[in-house]
């Protein structure tokens, strides 16, 4: 591949990034915000009071107290409603990071560096990129917090089975499940807000950003 062909391929790549970024902002972000709003309603309707896993834990604890745990081995299941909501949210977290990366790449490729008379463009670039990086870090932390729930719950259930006469362990499991459901709701609400805020923040400056991009393309002709 010749140098000119490589340059043309790179130009096509940048043009595709711009198209993807605009598509994300104008179509994907509003759609995802509405989808997450619907998911919020599903999470708020979850009832953990009849979770089967707690019945299994109580049965296993009673069996150990009666000295029958070896005759009746049990497997304590996960909290099914929480697992279901978690599995719905995990791909959303990965997806939002991918969308943010596309928009971030578009800004980095198309907005010029700080120069005399170009402070306005540099300010928009700096503020927007800073916000995108902050959001990306927050989303990664949200994903990490969801995964730690399973580790903490497993430890608590193990403690329940080791010391079945300590009722506080059982209550701690219940409280952890309720806390995780609340955390899932907040994660979902935060992602909805991310889509709404990014859409609003960047589209408000869209015309200015497009003018800066066009100006840069014009300068590159000379």
C-alpha positions as CSV (number, residue, x, y, z in Angstrom):
1,X,0.0,0.0,0.0
2,X,1.4,3.3,-1.1
3,X,1.7,6.4,1.2
4,X,-1.2,8.1,-0.6
5,X,-3.4,5.1,-0.2
6,X,-2.6,4.9,3.5
7,X,-3.4,8.6,3.9
8,X,-6.7,8.1,2.1
9,X,-7.5,5.1,4.3
10,X,-6.7,7.2,7.4
11,X,-8.9,10.0,6.1
12,X,-11.8,7.5,5.6
13,X,-11.3,6.2,9.1
14,X,-11.6,9.7,10.6
15,X,-14.7,10.4,8.5
16,X,-16.3,7.2,9.8
17,X,-15.5,8.2,13.4
18,X,-17.2,11.5,12.8
19,X,-20.3,9.7,11.4
20,X,-20.4,7.3,14.3
21,X,-20.0,10.1,16.9
22,X,-22.9,12.1,15.3
23,X,-25.0,8.9,15.1
24,X,-24.4,8.2,18.7
25,X,-25.2,11.6,19.9
26,X,-28.3,12.2,17.8
27,X,-29.8,8.7,17.8
28,X,-28.2,6.2,20.1
29,X,-27.9,8.3,23.3
30,X,-31.6,9.4,23.3
31,X,-32.7,5.8,22.6
32,X,-30.5,4.3,25.3
33,X,-31.8,6.9,27.8
34,X,-35.3,5.8,27.2
35,X,-34.4,2.1,27.4
36,X,-32.7,2.6,30.7
37,X,-35.7,4.5,32.0
38,X,-37.8,1.4,31.2
39,X,-35.2,-0.8,33.0
40,X,-35.4,1.5,36.1
41,X,-39.1,0.7,36.3
42,X,-38.4,-3.0,36.2
43,X,-35.8,-2.7,39.0
44,X,-38.1,-0.6,41.2
45,X,-40.8,-3.3,40.8
46,X,-38.5,-6.2,42.1
47,X,-39.7,-7.8,45.3
48,X,-37.0,-9.5,47.3
49,X,-39.3,-10.6,50.2
50,X,-40.0,-14.0,48.6
51,X,-36.5,-14.8,47.4
52,X,-36.0,-18.6,47.3
53,X,-32.3,-18.5,48.2
54,X,-33.1,-17.3,51.8
55,X,-35.3,-20.3,52.3
56,X,-32.5,-22.5,51.3
57,X,-30.1,-20.8,53.6
58,X,-32.5,-21.1,56.5
59,X,-33.1,-24.8,55.7
60,X,-29.3,-25.5,55.5
61,X,-28.8,-23.6,58.8
62,X,-31.5,-25.7,60.5
63,X,-30.1,-28.9,59.1
64,X,-26.7,-28.1,60.6
65,X,-28.2,-27.3,63.9
66,X,-29.9,-30.7,63.8
67,X,-26.7,-32.4,62.8
68,X,-28.1,-33.5,59.4
69,X,-26.0,-31.4,57.0
70,X,-24.0,-34.3,55.7
71,X,-27.1,-36.3,54.9
72,X,-28.8,-33.5,53.1
73,X,-26.2,-31.5,51.2
74,X,-27.6,-28.3,49.7
75,X,-26.5,-25.7,47.1
76,X,-27.4,-22.2,48.1
77,X,-28.6,-20.4,44.9
78,X,-27.9,-16.8,43.9
79,X,-30.6,-14.2,44.5
80,X,-32.4,-14.7,41.1
81,X,-34.0,-11.2,40.7
82,X,-30.7,-9.5,41.4
83,X,-28.8,-11.8,39.0
84,X,-31.4,-11.0,36.3
85,X,-31.1,-7.3,36.8
86,X,-27.4,-7.4,37.0
87,X,-27.1,-9.4,33.7
88,X,-29.3,-6.7,32.1
89,X,-27.0,-3.9,33.3
90,X,-23.6,-5.3,32.7
91,X,-23.7,-5.1,28.9
92,X,-25.1,-1.6,29.2
93,X,-22.0,-0.5,31.2
94,X,-19.7,-2.0,28.5
95,X,-21.8,-0.4,25.8
96,X,-21.7,3.1,27.3
97,X,-17.9,3.0,27.6
98,X,-17.7,2.1,23.9
99,X,-19.9,4.9,22.9
100,X,-18.0,7.4,25.0
101,X,-14.7,6.2,23.4
102,X,-16.1,6.9,20.0
103,X,-17.2,10.5,20.9
104,X,-13.9,11.1,22.7
105,X,-11.9,9.9,19.6
106,X,-13.9,12.2,17.4
107,X,-13.2,15.2,19.5
108,X,-9.5,14.4,19.8
109,X,-9.1,13.9,16.0
110,X,-11.1,16.9,14.8
111,X,-10.5,19.7,17.3
112,X,-7.3,21.6,16.8
113,X,-4.7,22.3,19.6
114,X,-4.4,25.5,21.4
115,X,-3.1,28.3,19.2
116,X,-3.2,32.1,19.1
117,X,-6.8,33.1,18.4
118,X,-8.1,29.6,18.9
119,X,-8.7,29.7,22.7
120,X,-12.5,29.1,22.3
121,X,-11.9,25.8,20.4
122,X,-9.4,24.7,22.9
123,X,-11.7,25.5,25.8
124,X,-14.6,23.4,24.3
125,X,-12.2,20.5,23.6
126,X,-10.7,20.6,27.1
127,X,-14.0,20.8,29.0
128,X,-15.7,18.1,26.9
129,X,-12.8,15.7,27.1
130,X,-12.5,16.2,30.8
131,X,-16.2,15.4,31.3
132,X,-15.9,12.3,29.1
133,X,-12.9,11.0,31.0
134,X,-14.6,11.6,34.3
135,X,-17.7,9.7,33.1
136,X,-15.6,6.8,31.7
137,X,-13.8,6.5,35.1
138,X,-17.1,6.5,37.0
139,X,-18.7,3.8,34.8
140,X,-15.7,1.6,35.2
141,X,-16.0,2.0,39.0
142,X,-19.8,1.1,38.8
143,X,-19.0,-2.1,36.9
144,X,-16.4,-3.1,39.5
145,X,-18.8,-2.5,42.4
146,X,-21.4,-4.8,40.8
147,X,-19.0,-7.7,40.5
148,X,-17.9,-7.4,44.2
149,X,-21.5,-8.1,45.4
150,X,-21.1,-11.8,44.5
151,X,-17.9,-12.1,46.4
152,X,-19.3,-10.5,49.5
153,X,-22.5,-12.5,49.4
154,X,-20.6,-15.8,49.1
155,X,-18.5,-14.9,52.2
156,X,-21.6,-14.0,54.2
157,X,-23.5,-17.2,53.2
158,X,-20.4,-19.3,54.1
159,X,-20.4,-17.6,57.5
160,X,-24.1,-18.4,57.9
161,X,-23.6,-22.1,57.3
162,X,-20.5,-22.2,59.6
163,X,-22.4,-20.5,62.5
164,X,-26.1,-21.3,62.0
165,X,-27.1,-20.1,65.5
166,X,-26.0,-16.5,64.8
167,X,-29.1,-14.8,63.3
168,X,-27.2,-11.6,62.5
169,X,-25.4,-13.3,59.6
170,X,-28.7,-14.2,58.0
171,X,-30.0,-10.6,58.4
172,X,-26.7,-9.3,56.9
173,X,-27.4,-11.4,53.7
174,X,-30.9,-9.9,53.5
175,X,-29.5,-6.4,53.9
176,X,-26.8,-7.0,51.4
177,X,-29.3,-8.1,48.8
178,X,-31.5,-5.1,49.4
179,X,-28.5,-2.8,49.3
180,X,-27.4,-4.3,46.0
181,X,-30.9,-3.8,44.5
182,X,-30.7,-0.2,45.5
183,X,-27.2,0.0,44.0
184,X,-28.4,-1.5,40.7
185,X,-31.2,1.1,40.6
186,X,-28.7,3.9,41.1
187,X,-26.3,2.5,38.5
188,X,-29.1,2.4,36.0
189,X,-30.2,5.9,36.8
190,X,-26.6,7.2,36.5
191,X,-26.2,5.7,33.1
192,X,-29.5,7.2,31.9
193,X,-28.3,10.5,33.2
194,X,-25.0,10.1,31.4
195,X,-26.7,9.6,28.1
196,X,-29.0,12.6,28.7
197,X,-26.2,14.9,29.9
198,X,-23.7,14.0,27.1
199,X,-26.4,14.4,24.5
200,X,-27.3,17.8,25.9
201,X,-23.8,19.1,26.6
202,X,-22.3,18.2,23.2
203,X,-25.3,19.0,21.0
204,X,-25.5,22.5,22.6
205,X,-22.0,23.1,21.2
206,X,-22.5,21.0,18.1
207,X,-22.6,24.0,15.6
208,X,-19.4,25.5,17.2
209,X,-17.7,22.1,17.0
210,X,-18.7,21.6,13.4
211,X,-17.4,25.2,12.5
212,X,-14.1,24.4,14.2
213,X,-13.8,21.2,12.3
214,X,-14.6,22.9,9.0
215,X,-12.2,25.7,9.8
216,X,-9.4,23.1,10.4
217,X,-10.2,21.3,7.2
218,X,-10.0,24.6,5.3
219,X,-6.6,25.5,6.8
220,X,-5.2,22.1,5.9
221,X,-5.8,22.9,2.2
222,X,-3.2,25.6,2.3
